[in-house]
PDB file of C-alpha atoms in Angstrom:
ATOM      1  CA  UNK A   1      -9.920   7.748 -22.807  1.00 46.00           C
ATOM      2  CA  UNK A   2      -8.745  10.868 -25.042  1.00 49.00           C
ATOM      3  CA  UNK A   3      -5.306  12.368 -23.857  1.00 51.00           C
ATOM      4  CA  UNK A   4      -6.551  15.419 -21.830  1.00 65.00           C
ATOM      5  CA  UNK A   5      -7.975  12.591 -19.721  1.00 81.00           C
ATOM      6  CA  UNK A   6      -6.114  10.992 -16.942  1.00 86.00           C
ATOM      7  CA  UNK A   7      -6.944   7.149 -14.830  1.00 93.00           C
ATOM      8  CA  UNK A   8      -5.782   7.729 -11.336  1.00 94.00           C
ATOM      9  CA  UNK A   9      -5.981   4.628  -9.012  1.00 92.00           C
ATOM     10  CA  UNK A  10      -5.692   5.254  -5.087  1.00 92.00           C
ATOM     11  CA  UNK A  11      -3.885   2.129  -3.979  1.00 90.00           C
ATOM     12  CA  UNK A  12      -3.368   1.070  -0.214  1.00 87.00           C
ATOM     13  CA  UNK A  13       0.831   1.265   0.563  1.00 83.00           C
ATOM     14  CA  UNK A  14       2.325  -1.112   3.560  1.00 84.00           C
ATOM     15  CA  UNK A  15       1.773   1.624   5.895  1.00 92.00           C
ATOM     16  CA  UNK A  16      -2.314   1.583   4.956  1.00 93.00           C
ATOM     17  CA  UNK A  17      -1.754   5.162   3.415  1.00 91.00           C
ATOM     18  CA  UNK A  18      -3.559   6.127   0.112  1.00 93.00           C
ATOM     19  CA  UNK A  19      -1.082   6.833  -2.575  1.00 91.00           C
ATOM     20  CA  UNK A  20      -2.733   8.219  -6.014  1.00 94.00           C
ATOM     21  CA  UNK A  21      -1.130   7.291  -9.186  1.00 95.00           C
ATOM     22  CA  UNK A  22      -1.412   7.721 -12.707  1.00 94.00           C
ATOM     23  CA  UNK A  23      -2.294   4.877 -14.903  1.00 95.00           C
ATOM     24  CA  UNK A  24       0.390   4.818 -18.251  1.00 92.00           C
ATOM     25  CA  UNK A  25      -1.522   1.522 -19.609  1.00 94.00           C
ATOM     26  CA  UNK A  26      -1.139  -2.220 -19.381  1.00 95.00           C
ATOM     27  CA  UNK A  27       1.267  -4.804 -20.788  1.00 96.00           C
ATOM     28  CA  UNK A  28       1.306  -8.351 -20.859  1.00 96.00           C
ATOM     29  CA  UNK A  29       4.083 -10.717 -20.348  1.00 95.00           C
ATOM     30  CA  UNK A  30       4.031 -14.200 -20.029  1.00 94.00           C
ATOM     31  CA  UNK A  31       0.200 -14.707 -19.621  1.00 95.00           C
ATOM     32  CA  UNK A  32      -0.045 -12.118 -16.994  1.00 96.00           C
ATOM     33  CA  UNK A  33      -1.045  -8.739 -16.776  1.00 96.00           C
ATOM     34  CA  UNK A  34       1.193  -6.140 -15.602  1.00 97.00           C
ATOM     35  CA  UNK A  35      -0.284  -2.415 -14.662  1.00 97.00           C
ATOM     36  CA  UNK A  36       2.277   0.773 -15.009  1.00 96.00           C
ATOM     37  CA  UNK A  37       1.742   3.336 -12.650  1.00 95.00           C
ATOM     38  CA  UNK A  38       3.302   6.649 -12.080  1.00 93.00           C
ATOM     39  CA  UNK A  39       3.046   8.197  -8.799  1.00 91.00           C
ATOM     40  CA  UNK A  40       1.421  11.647  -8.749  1.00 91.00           C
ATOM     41  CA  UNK A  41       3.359  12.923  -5.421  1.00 87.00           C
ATOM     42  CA  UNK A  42       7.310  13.136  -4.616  1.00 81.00           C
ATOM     43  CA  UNK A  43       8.110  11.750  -8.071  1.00 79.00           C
ATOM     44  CA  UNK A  44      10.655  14.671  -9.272  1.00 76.00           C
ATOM     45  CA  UNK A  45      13.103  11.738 -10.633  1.00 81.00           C
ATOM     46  CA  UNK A  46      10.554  10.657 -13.077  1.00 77.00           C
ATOM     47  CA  UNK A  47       9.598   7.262 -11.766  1.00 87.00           C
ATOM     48  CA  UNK A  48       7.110   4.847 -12.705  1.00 91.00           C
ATOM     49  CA  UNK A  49       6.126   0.955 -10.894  1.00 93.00           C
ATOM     50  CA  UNK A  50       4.804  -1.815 -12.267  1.00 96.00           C
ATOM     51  CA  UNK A  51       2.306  -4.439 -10.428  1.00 96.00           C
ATOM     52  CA  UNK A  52       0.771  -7.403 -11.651  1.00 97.00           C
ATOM     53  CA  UNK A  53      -2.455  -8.070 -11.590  1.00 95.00           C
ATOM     54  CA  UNK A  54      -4.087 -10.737  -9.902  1.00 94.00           C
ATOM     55  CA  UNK A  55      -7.504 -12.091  -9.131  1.00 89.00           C
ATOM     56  CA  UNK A  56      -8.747 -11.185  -5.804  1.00 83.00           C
ATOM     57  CA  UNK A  57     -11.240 -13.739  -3.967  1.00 85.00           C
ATOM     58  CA  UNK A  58     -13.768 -10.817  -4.076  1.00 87.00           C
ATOM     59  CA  UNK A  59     -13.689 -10.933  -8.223  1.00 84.00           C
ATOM     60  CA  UNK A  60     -12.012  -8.280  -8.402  1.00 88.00           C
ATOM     61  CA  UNK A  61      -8.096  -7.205  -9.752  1.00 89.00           C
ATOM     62  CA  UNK A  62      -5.573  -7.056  -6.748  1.00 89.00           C
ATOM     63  CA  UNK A  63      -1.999  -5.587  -8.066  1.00 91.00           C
ATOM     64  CA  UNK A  64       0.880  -6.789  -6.653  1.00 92.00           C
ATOM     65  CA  UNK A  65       4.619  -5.760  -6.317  1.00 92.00           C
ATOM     66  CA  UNK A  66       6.704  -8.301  -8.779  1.00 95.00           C
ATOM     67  CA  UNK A  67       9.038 -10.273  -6.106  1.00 94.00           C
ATOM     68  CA  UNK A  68      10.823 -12.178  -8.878  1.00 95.00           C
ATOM     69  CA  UNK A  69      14.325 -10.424 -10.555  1.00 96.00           C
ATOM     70  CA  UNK A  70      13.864 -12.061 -13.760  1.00 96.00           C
ATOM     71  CA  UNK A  71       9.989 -11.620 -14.208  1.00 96.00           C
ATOM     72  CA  UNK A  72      10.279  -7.888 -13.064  1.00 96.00           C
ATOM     73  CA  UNK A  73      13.642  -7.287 -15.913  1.00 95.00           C
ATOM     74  CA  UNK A  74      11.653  -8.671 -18.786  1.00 96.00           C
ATOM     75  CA  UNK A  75       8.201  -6.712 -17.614  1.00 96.00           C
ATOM     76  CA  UNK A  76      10.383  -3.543 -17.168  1.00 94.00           C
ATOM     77  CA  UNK A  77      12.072  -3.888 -20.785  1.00 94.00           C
ATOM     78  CA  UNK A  78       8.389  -4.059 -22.501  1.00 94.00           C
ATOM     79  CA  UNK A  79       7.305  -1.150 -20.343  1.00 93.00           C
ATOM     80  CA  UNK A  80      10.162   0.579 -21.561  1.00 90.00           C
ATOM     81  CA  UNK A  81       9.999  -0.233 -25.292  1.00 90.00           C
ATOM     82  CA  UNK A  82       5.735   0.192 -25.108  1.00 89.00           C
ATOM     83  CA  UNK A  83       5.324   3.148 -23.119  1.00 85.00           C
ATOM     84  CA  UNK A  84       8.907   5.323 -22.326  1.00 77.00           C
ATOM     85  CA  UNK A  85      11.202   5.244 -25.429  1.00 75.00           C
ATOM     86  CA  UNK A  86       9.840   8.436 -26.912  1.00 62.00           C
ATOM     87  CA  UNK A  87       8.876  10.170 -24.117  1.00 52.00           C
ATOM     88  CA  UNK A  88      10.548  13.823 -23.224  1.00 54.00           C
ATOM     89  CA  UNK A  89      10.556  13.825 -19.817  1.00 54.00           C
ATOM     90  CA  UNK A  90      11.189  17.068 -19.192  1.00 55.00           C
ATOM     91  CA  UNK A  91       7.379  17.296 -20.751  1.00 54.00           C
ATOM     92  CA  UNK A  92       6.524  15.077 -18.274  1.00 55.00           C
ATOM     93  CA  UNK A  93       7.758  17.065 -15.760  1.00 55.00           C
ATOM     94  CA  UNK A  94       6.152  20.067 -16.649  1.00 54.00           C
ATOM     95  CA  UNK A  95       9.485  22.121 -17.716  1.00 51.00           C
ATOM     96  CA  UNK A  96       8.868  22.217 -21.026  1.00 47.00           C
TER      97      UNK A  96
END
């Protein structure tokens, strides 16, 4: 992937709505893998999620909310150190 291209999953929400994100990348923690989204609608404040990911009986990934405090501080600090410690986000935001 070169950086005029974007990965944007559709995931199912608790309502069954499709919400479209933008994939950031993937960090591991703890033998799992954790996916970091950023939502592409009603995200003014800059936001971003992270899910783990999780083998579905079907073979393939299911990501899942992170339900634990402690396992979602340590993921977030490694998403913040890999992905948003030199980012402008202003940039991001499109008012650059």
């Amino acid at each position: 992937m070169n950086n005029n291209e974007r990965e944007i999953l559709s995931l199912i929400d608790e309502n069954d709505n499709p919400v479209d994100f933008e994939l950031v990348g993937t960090v591991e923690y703890d033998g799992n893998e954790y996916y970091v989204l950023i939502p592409l609608e009603d995200n003014d404040e800059g936001a971003y999620v992270i899910l783990r990911a999780e083998d579905a009986e079907d073979g393939d990934i299911s990501l899942v909310s992170i339900e634990d405090d402690e396992e979602y501080d340590s993921v977030a600090d490694l998403v913040e150190d890999e992905f948003f410690s030199e980012i402008d986000y202003d940039v991001l935001k499109g008012n650059e």
